[in-house]
CSV table of C-alpha atoms in Angstrom, one decimal:
chain,number,residue,atom,x,y,z
A,1,MET,CA,9.9,-22.0,-14.7
A,2,GLN,CA,10.9,-19.2,-12.4
A,3,SER,CA,9.2,-15.9,-12.5
A,4,ARG,CA,11.0,-13.1,-14.3
A,5,THR,CA,12.7,-10.5,-12.1
A,6,PRO,CA,10.2,-7.7,-11.4
A,7,VAL,CA,10.8,-4.7,-13.6
A,8,PRO,CA,11.4,-1.5,-11.6
A,9,ARG,CA,8.6,1.0,-12.0
A,10,ALA,CA,9.6,4.0,-14.1
A,11,THR,CA,9.0,7.5,-12.9
A,12,GLY,CA,6.7,9.7,-14.9
A,13,ARG,CA,3.0,9.4,-15.8
A,14,PRO,CA,1.0,7.5,-13.1
A,15,ARG,CA,-0.3,4.0,-13.8
A,16,SER,CA,-3.8,4.0,-15.3
A,17,ALA,CA,-6.4,2.2,-13.2
A,18,ALA,CA,-8.6,1.9,-16.3
A,19,ALA,CA,-5.8,0.1,-18.2
A,20,ASP,CA,-5.2,-2.2,-15.2
A,21,ALA,CA,-8.9,-3.1,-15.1
A,22,ALA,CA,-9.1,-3.7,-18.8
A,23,ILE,CA,-6.0,-6.0,-18.7
A,24,LEU,CA,-7.3,-8.0,-15.8
A,25,ALA,CA,-10.7,-8.4,-17.4
A,26,ALA,CA,-9.1,-9.4,-20.7
A,27,THR,CA,-6.9,-12.0,-18.8
A,28,ARG,CA,-10.0,-13.6,-17.3
A,29,GLU,CA,-11.7,-13.6,-20.7
A,30,ALA,CA,-8.7,-15.3,-22.3
A,31,LEU,CA,-8.7,-17.9,-19.5
A,32,VAL,CA,-12.3,-18.9,-20.3
A,33,GLU,CA,-11.8,-19.0,-24.1
A,34,LEU,CA,-8.2,-20.3,-24.4
A,35,GLY,CA,-7.4,-21.9,-21.1
A,36,TRP,CA,-4.1,-21.5,-19.2
A,37,SER,CA,-1.8,-23.2,-21.6
A,38,LYS,CA,-2.8,-21.1,-24.7
A,39,LEU,CA,-3.1,-17.8,-22.9
A,40,THR,CA,-0.4,-15.3,-24.0
A,41,LEU,CA,0.4,-11.8,-23.0
A,42,GLY,CA,0.1,-10.7,-26.7
A,43,ASP,CA,-3.5,-12.0,-26.8
A,44,VAL,CA,-4.3,-10.3,-23.5
A,45,ALA,CA,-2.8,-7.0,-24.7
A,46,THR,CA,-4.9,-7.2,-27.9
A,47,ARG,CA,-8.1,-7.9,-26.0
A,48,ALA,CA,-7.4,-5.1,-23.5
A,49,GLY,CA,-6.5,-2.6,-26.3
A,50,VAL,CA,-3.0,-1.9,-24.9
A,51,ALA,CA,0.5,-2.4,-26.0
A,52,LYS,CA,2.3,-5.5,-24.9
A,53,THR,CA,5.0,-3.3,-23.3
A,54,THR,CA,2.2,-1.9,-21.1
A,55,LEU,CA,1.7,-5.4,-19.6
A,56,TYR,CA,5.4,-5.9,-19.0
A,57,ARG,CA,5.6,-2.5,-17.2
A,58,ARG,CA,3.0,-3.8,-14.8
A,59,TRP,CA,3.5,-7.5,-14.5
A,60,ALA,CA,6.7,-9.6,-14.6
A,61,GLY,CA,5.1,-12.4,-16.6
A,62,LYS,CA,2.0,-14.5,-17.2
A,63,ASN,CA,2.0,-16.1,-13.8
A,64,GLU,CA,1.8,-12.8,-11.9
A,65,LEU,CA,-0.8,-11.5,-14.3
A,66,VAL,CA,-3.1,-14.5,-13.8
A,67,VAL,CA,-2.7,-14.3,-10.0
A,68,ASP,CA,-3.8,-10.7,-10.0
A,69,ALA,CA,-6.7,-11.4,-12.4
A,70,VAL,CA,-7.9,-14.2,-10.1
A,71,ALA,CA,-7.3,-12.2,-6.9
A,72,GLU,CA,-9.7,-9.5,-8.2
A,73,LEU,CA,-12.5,-12.1,-8.3
A,74,PHE,CA,-11.9,-13.1,-4.7
A,75,ASP,CA,-12.0,-9.4,-3.7
A,76,GLU,CA,-15.8,-9.7,-4.6
A,77,LEU,CA,-16.3,-11.8,-1.5
A,78,ARG,CA,-18.2,-10.2,1.3
A,79,MET,CA,-19.0,-11.4,4.8
A,80,PRO,CA,-22.8,-11.1,4.9
A,81,ASP,CA,-24.8,-10.0,7.9
A,82,ARG,CA,-27.5,-12.6,8.1
A,83,GLY,CA,-28.3,-12.4,11.8
A,84,SER,CA,-26.2,-15.3,13.2
A,85,LEU,CA,-22.7,-16.6,12.9
A,86,ALA,CA,-23.9,-19.9,11.3
A,87,ALA,CA,-25.9,-18.0,8.6
A,88,ASP,CA,-23.0,-15.7,8.0
A,89,ILE,CA,-20.6,-18.6,7.5
A,90,GLU,CA,-23.0,-20.4,5.2
A,91,GLY,CA,-23.3,-17.2,3.1
A,92,VAL,CA,-19.6,-16.6,2.6
A,93,VAL,CA,-19.0,-20.4,1.9
A,94,LEU,CA,-21.6,-20.3,-0.9
A,95,GLN,CA,-20.1,-17.1,-2.4
A,96,PHE,CA,-16.7,-18.7,-2.3
A,97,ALA,CA,-17.9,-21.8,-4.0
A,98,ALA,CA,-19.7,-19.8,-6.7
A,99,ILE,CA,-16.5,-17.9,-7.5
A,100,LEU,CA,-14.4,-21.1,-7.7
A,101,ALA,CA,-17.0,-22.6,-10.1
A,102,ARG,CA,-16.3,-19.8,-12.6
A,103,PRO,CA,-14.1,-21.1,-15.4
A,104,GLU,CA,-11.6,-18.2,-15.2
A,105,ALA,CA,-11.2,-18.7,-11.4
A,106,ARG,CA,-10.9,-22.5,-11.7
A,107,SER,CA,-8.4,-22.7,-14.5
A,108,GLY,CA,-6.4,-19.7,-13.3
A,109,LEU,CA,-6.1,-20.7,-9.7
A,110,MET,CA,-5.2,-24.4,-10.4
A,111,ALA,CA,-2.6,-23.3,-12.9
A,112,VAL,CA,-0.8,-20.8,-10.7
A,113,ILE,CA,-0.8,-23.1,-7.7
A,114,ALA,CA,0.8,-25.8,-9.9
A,115,GLU,CA,3.4,-23.3,-11.1
A,116,SER,CA,4.1,-22.1,-7.6
A,117,THR,CA,5.3,-25.5,-6.5
A,118,ARG,CA,8.6,-24.6,-8.1
A,119,ASP,CA,8.5,-20.9,-7.8
A,120,ASP,CA,8.8,-19.4,-4.3
A,121,ALA,CA,8.2,-15.8,-5.5
A,122,LEU,CA,5.0,-16.9,-7.1
A,123,ARG,CA,3.9,-18.7,-4.0
A,124,GLU,CA,4.5,-15.6,-2.0
A,125,ARG,CA,2.5,-13.5,-4.5
A,126,ILE,CA,-0.5,-15.9,-4.2
A,127,ARG,CA,-0.3,-15.7,-0.4
A,128,GLU,CA,-0.2,-11.9,-0.4
A,129,SER,CA,-2.7,-11.2,-3.2
A,130,ILE,CA,-5.3,-13.9,-2.5
A,131,VAL,CA,-4.8,-15.6,0.9
A,132,ASP,CA,-3.9,-12.7,3.1
A,133,ARG,CA,-6.4,-10.3,1.6
A,134,GLN,CA,-9.3,-12.7,2.2
A,135,LYS,CA,-8.4,-13.4,5.8
A,136,ARG,CA,-10.3,-10.1,6.5
A,137,LEU,CA,-13.5,-12.2,6.2
A,138,VAL,CA,-12.6,-14.3,9.2
A,139,HIS,CA,-11.8,-11.2,11.3
A,140,GLN,CA,-15.0,-9.5,10.3
A,141,GLY,CA,-17.1,-12.6,11.0
A,142,ARG,CA,-15.5,-13.2,14.4
A,143,THR,CA,-15.8,-9.6,15.5
A,144,ARG,CA,-19.5,-9.5,14.6
A,145,ALA,CA,-20.1,-12.8,16.4
A,146,GLN,CA,-18.4,-11.5,19.5
A,147,GLN,CA,-20.5,-8.3,19.4
A,148,ARG,CA,-23.6,-10.5,19.2
A,149,GLY,CA,-22.4,-12.6,22.1
A,150,GLU,CA,-22.1,-15.8,20.1
A,151,LEU,CA,-18.4,-16.1,20.7
A,152,PRO,CA,-16.3,-14.8,23.6
A,153,ALA,CA,-13.6,-12.2,23.0
A,154,ASP,CA,-10.3,-13.8,22.1
A,155,PRO,CA,-8.1,-13.7,25.3
A,156,ASP,CA,-4.9,-13.9,23.2
A,157,PRO,CA,-4.6,-11.2,20.6
A,158,THR,CA,-1.6,-13.0,19.1
A,159,SER,CA,-3.7,-16.2,18.6
A,160,ARG,CA,-3.5,-17.9,15.3
A,161,THR,CA,-7.1,-19.1,15.5
A,162,ALA,CA,-8.1,-16.8,12.6
A,163,ASP,CA,-5.5,-18.3,10.3
A,164,LEU,CA,-6.6,-21.8,11.3
A,165,ILE,CA,-10.3,-20.9,10.6
A,166,PHE,CA,-9.4,-19.5,7.2
A,167,ASP,CA,-7.3,-22.6,6.3
A,168,ILE,CA,-10.2,-24.9,7.3
A,169,VAL,CA,-12.8,-23.0,5.4
A,170,ALA,CA,-10.7,-22.3,2.3
A,171,GLY,CA,-9.1,-25.7,2.2
A,172,THR,CA,-12.3,-27.5,2.5
A,173,VAL,CA,-14.2,-25.5,-0.1
A,174,VAL,CA,-11.4,-25.6,-2.6
A,175,HIS,CA,-11.0,-29.4,-2.2
A,176,ARG,CA,-14.8,-29.9,-2.5
A,177,THR,CA,-15.2,-27.7,-5.5
A,178,LEU,CA,-12.0,-28.2,-7.5
A,179,VAL,CA,-10.6,-31.5,-6.4
A,180,SER,CA,-13.6,-33.7,-5.6
A,181,ALA,CA,-15.9,-31.7,-8.0
A,182,GLU,CA,-18.8,-32.3,-5.7
A,183,PRO,CA,-21.7,-29.9,-5.3
A,184,THR,CA,-21.3,-27.1,-2.7
A,185,ASP,CA,-24.9,-26.4,-2.2
A,186,GLU,CA,-26.9,-25.0,0.7
A,187,GLU,CA,-27.3,-28.4,2.3
A,188,TRP,CA,-23.6,-29.1,2.2
A,189,ALA,CA,-22.8,-25.5,3.4
A,190,ARG,CA,-25.1,-26.0,6.4
A,191,ALA,CA,-23.6,-29.3,7.4
A,192,PHE,CA,-20.0,-28.0,7.0
A,193,THR,CA,-20.9,-24.9,9.1
A,194,SER,CA,-22.4,-27.0,11.9
A,195,LEU,CA,-19.2,-29.0,12.1
A,196,LEU,CA,-17.0,-25.9,12.1
A,197,LEU,CA,-19.1,-24.3,14.9
A,198,LEU,CA,-18.6,-27.3,17.1
A,199,GLY,CA,-14.9,-26.7,16.9
A,200,LEU,CA,-15.1,-23.0,17.4
A,201,ARG,CA,-17.3,-23.2,20.4
A,202,GLY,CA,-15.4,-26.1,21.8
A,203,SER,CA,-12.1,-24.2,21.5
A,204,ALA,CA,-13.7,-21.2,23.3
A,205,ALA,CA,-14.6,-23.4,26.3
A,206,PRO,CA,-12.4,-22.9,29.5
Protein backbone atom coordinates (compact mmCIF):
# COMPACT_ATOMS: atom_id res chain seq x y z
CA MET A 1 0.00 0.00 0.00
CA GLN A 2 1.41 3.34 -1.04
CA SER A 3 1.82 6.16 1.45
CA ARG A 4 -0.83 8.82 1.36
CA THR A 5 0.13 12.11 -0.23
CA PRO A 6 1.60 14.34 2.50
CA VAL A 7 -0.87 16.89 3.75
CA PRO A 8 0.37 20.49 3.30
CA ARG A 9 1.03 22.21 6.59
CA ALA A 10 -1.55 24.86 7.38
CA THR A 11 -0.48 28.28 8.52
CA GLY A 12 -1.50 29.44 11.95
CA ARG A 13 -0.74 28.21 15.42
CA PRO A 14 2.69 26.49 15.57
CA ARG A 15 2.97 22.75 15.97
CA SER A 16 3.10 21.60 19.59
CA ALA A 17 6.28 19.76 20.58
CA ALA A 18 4.45 18.34 23.61
CA ALA A 19 1.70 16.89 21.39
CA ASP A 20 4.31 15.38 19.06
CA ALA A 21 6.13 13.76 21.98
CA ALA A 22 2.87 12.36 23.39
CA ILE A 23 1.85 10.94 20.02
CA LEU A 24 5.21 9.25 19.40
CA ALA A 25 5.26 7.81 22.92
CA ALA A 26 1.69 6.54 22.47
CA THR A 27 2.68 4.93 19.17
CA ARG A 28 5.49 3.00 20.83
CA GLU A 29 3.16 1.96 23.65
CA ALA A 30 0.62 0.69 21.12
CA LEU A 31 3.31 -1.23 19.25
CA VAL A 32 4.20 -3.09 22.45
CA GLU A 33 0.62 -3.83 23.47
CA LEU A 34 -1.06 -4.37 20.10
CA GLY A 35 1.69 -5.06 17.58
CA TRP A 36 1.96 -3.57 14.12
CA SER A 37 -1.08 -5.17 12.54
CA LYS A 38 -3.58 -4.00 15.19
CA LEU A 39 -2.17 -0.52 15.73
CA THR A 40 -4.54 2.22 14.51
CA LEU A 41 -4.29 5.98 14.41
CA GLY A 42 -7.50 6.17 16.41
CA ASP A 43 -5.99 4.14 19.24
CA VAL A 44 -2.81 6.23 19.18
CA ALA A 45 -4.84 9.46 19.33
CA THR A 46 -6.79 8.18 22.33
CA ARG A 47 -3.63 7.16 24.16
CA ALA A 48 -1.98 10.50 23.41
CA GLY A 49 -5.06 12.51 24.38
CA VAL A 50 -5.33 14.29 21.03
CA ALA A 51 -7.86 14.39 18.20
CA LYS A 52 -7.33 11.98 15.31
CA THR A 53 -7.22 14.98 12.97
CA THR A 54 -4.18 16.18 14.90
CA LEU A 55 -2.30 13.07 13.80
CA TYR A 56 -3.26 13.52 10.16
CA ARG A 57 -2.04 17.12 10.22
CA ARG A 58 1.37 15.81 11.25
CA TRP A 59 1.70 12.41 9.58
CA ALA A 60 0.38 11.16 6.26
CA GLY A 61 -0.45 7.74 7.67
CA LYS A 62 0.46 4.86 9.96
CA ASN A 63 3.74 4.00 8.21
CA GLU A 64 5.19 7.49 8.57
CA LEU A 65 4.07 7.73 12.18
CA VAL A 66 5.77 4.47 13.13
CA VAL A 67 8.99 5.46 11.33
CA ASP A 68 9.19 8.65 13.37
CA ALA A 69 8.34 6.85 16.62
CA VAL A 70 11.13 4.33 16.03
CA ALA A 71 13.56 7.02 14.81
CA GLU A 72 13.18 8.79 18.15
CA LEU A 73 14.48 5.65 19.89
CA PHE A 74 17.59 5.56 17.73
CA ASP A 75 18.22 9.23 18.50
CA GLU A 76 19.06 8.01 22.02
CA LEU A 77 22.26 6.45 20.65
CA ARG A 78 25.48 8.15 21.75
CA MET A 79 29.08 7.53 20.74
CA PRO A 80 30.73 6.94 24.12
CA ASP A 81 34.21 8.16 24.94
CA ARG A 82 35.73 5.06 26.55
CA GLY A 83 39.38 5.84 25.83
CA SER A 84 39.95 3.86 22.62
CA LEU A 85 38.33 3.29 19.25
CA ALA A 86 37.73 -0.38 20.05
CA ALA A 87 35.99 0.40 23.33
CA ASP A 88 33.94 3.18 21.72
CA ILE A 89 32.71 0.83 18.97
CA GLU A 90 31.85 -1.89 21.47
CA GLY A 91 29.87 0.65 23.51
CA VAL A 92 27.77 1.91 20.63
CA VAL A 93 27.17 -1.63 19.29
CA LEU A 94 25.80 -2.71 22.67
CA GLN A 95 23.57 0.39 22.85
CA PHE A 96 22.26 -0.31 19.35
CA ALA A 97 21.52 -3.95 20.15
CA ALA A 98 19.72 -2.95 23.35
CA ILE A 99 17.43 -0.60 21.43
CA LEU A 100 16.71 -3.24 18.77
CA ALA A 101 15.78 -5.68 21.54
CA ARG A 102 12.98 -3.41 22.72
CA PRO A 103 9.58 -4.71 21.48
CA GLU A 104 8.50 -1.34 20.08
CA ALA A 105 11.71 -0.97 18.07
CA ARG A 106 11.72 -4.57 16.87
CA SER A 107 8.11 -4.71 15.69
CA GLY A 108 8.05 -1.18 14.32
CA LEU A 109 11.30 -1.38 12.37
CA MET A 110 10.59 -4.79 10.83
CA ALA A 111 7.09 -3.68 9.80
CA VAL A 112 8.07 -0.44 8.08
CA ILE A 113 11.00 -2.09 6.33
CA ALA A 114 8.61 -4.70 4.94
CA GLU A 115 6.16 -1.98 3.85
CA SER A 116 8.95 0.03 2.23
CA THR A 117 9.70 -2.74 -0.26
CA ARG A 118 6.70 -1.50 -2.26
CA ASP A 119 6.71 2.15 -1.22
CA ASP A 120 9.61 4.28 -2.42
CA ALA A 121 8.52 7.33 -0.43
CA LEU A 122 8.48 5.30 2.78
CA ARG A 123 11.94 3.88 2.02
CA GLU A 124 13.24 7.42 1.61
CA ARG A 125 11.67 8.45 4.91
CA ILE A 126 13.39 5.55 6.69
CA ARG A 127 16.69 6.58 5.11
CA GLU A 128 16.34 10.22 6.13
CA SER A 129 14.81 9.72 9.59
CA ILE A 130 16.82 6.75 10.81
CA VAL A 131 19.80 5.86 8.63
CA ASP A 132 21.17 9.29 7.73
CA ARG A 133 20.62 10.69 11.22
CA GLN A 134 22.63 7.91 12.85
CA LYS A 135 25.61 8.18 10.49
CA ARG A 136 26.69 11.01 12.82
CA LEU A 137 27.99 8.29 15.15
CA VAL A 138 30.49 7.06 12.56
CA HIS A 139 31.78 10.57 11.92
CA GLN A 140 32.10 11.25 15.64
CA GLY A 141 33.94 7.99 16.27
CA ARG A 142 36.35 8.44 13.36
CA THR A 143 37.12 12.05 14.28
CA ARG A 144 37.86 11.11 17.87
CA ALA A 145 40.05 8.18 16.79
CA GLN A 146 41.98 10.46 14.42
CA GLN A 147 42.52 12.97 17.24
CA ARG A 148 43.90 10.16 19.41
CA GLY A 149 46.20 9.05 16.60
CA GLU A 150 44.48 5.67 16.25
CA LEU A 151 43.47 6.35 12.65
CA PRO A 152 45.07 8.58 10.02
CA ALA A 153 43.16 11.54 8.64
CA ASP A 154 41.04 10.60 5.63
CA PRO A 155 42.99 11.82 2.56
CA ASP A 156 39.80 11.93 0.51
CA PRO A 157 37.04 14.08 2.04
CA THR A 158 34.57 12.69 -0.51
CA SER A 159 35.34 9.10 0.54
CA ARG A 160 32.35 6.84 1.17
CA THR A 161 34.21 5.00 3.91
CA ALA A 162 31.89 6.39 6.61
CA ASP A 163 28.83 5.09 4.75
CA LEU A 164 30.46 1.69 4.37
CA ILE A 165 31.35 1.53 8.07
CA PHE A 166 27.77 2.39 9.00
CA ASP A 167 26.39 -0.27 6.65
CA ILE A 168 28.69 -2.92 8.11
CA VAL A 169 27.90 -2.10 11.73
CA ALA A 170 24.16 -1.50 11.35
CA GLY A 171 23.63 -4.41 8.95
CA THR A 172 25.50 -6.86 11.15
CA VAL A 173 23.80 -5.86 14.40
CA VAL A 174 20.32 -5.81 12.82
CA HIS A 175 20.88 -9.25 11.31
CA ARG A 176 22.29 -10.65 14.54
CA THR A 177 19.52 -9.23 16.72
CA LEU A 178 16.41 -9.34 14.53
CA VAL A 179 17.06 -12.06 11.95
CA SER A 180 19.29 -14.62 13.64
CA ALA A 181 17.96 -13.75 17.12
CA GLU A 182 21.37 -14.52 18.62
CA PRO A 183 22.71 -12.76 21.71
CA THR A 184 24.59 -9.52 21.13
CA ASP A 185 26.55 -9.48 24.35
CA GLU A 186 29.93 -8.02 25.34
CA GLU A 187 31.85 -11.06 24.10
CA TRP A 188 30.21 -10.88 20.68
CA ALA A 189 30.65 -7.08 20.49
CA ARG A 190 34.35 -7.46 21.27
CA ALA A 191 34.86 -10.12 18.57
CA PHE A 192 32.93 -8.09 16.00
CA THR A 193 34.89 -4.93 16.83
CA SER A 194 38.22 -6.73 16.45
CA LEU A 195 37.21 -7.90 12.99
CA LEU A 196 35.98 -4.43 12.00
CA LEU A 197 39.23 -2.79 13.18
CA LEU A 198 41.27 -5.15 11.03
CA GLY A 199 39.46 -3.78 8.01
CA LEU A 200 39.71 -0.16 9.12
CA ARG A 201 43.40 -0.29 9.79
CA GLY A 202 44.06 -2.32 6.68
CA SER A 203 42.21 0.20 4.48
CA ALA A 204 44.29 3.00 6.01
CA ALA A 205 47.56 1.37 5.03
CA PRO A 206 49.38 2.93 2.03
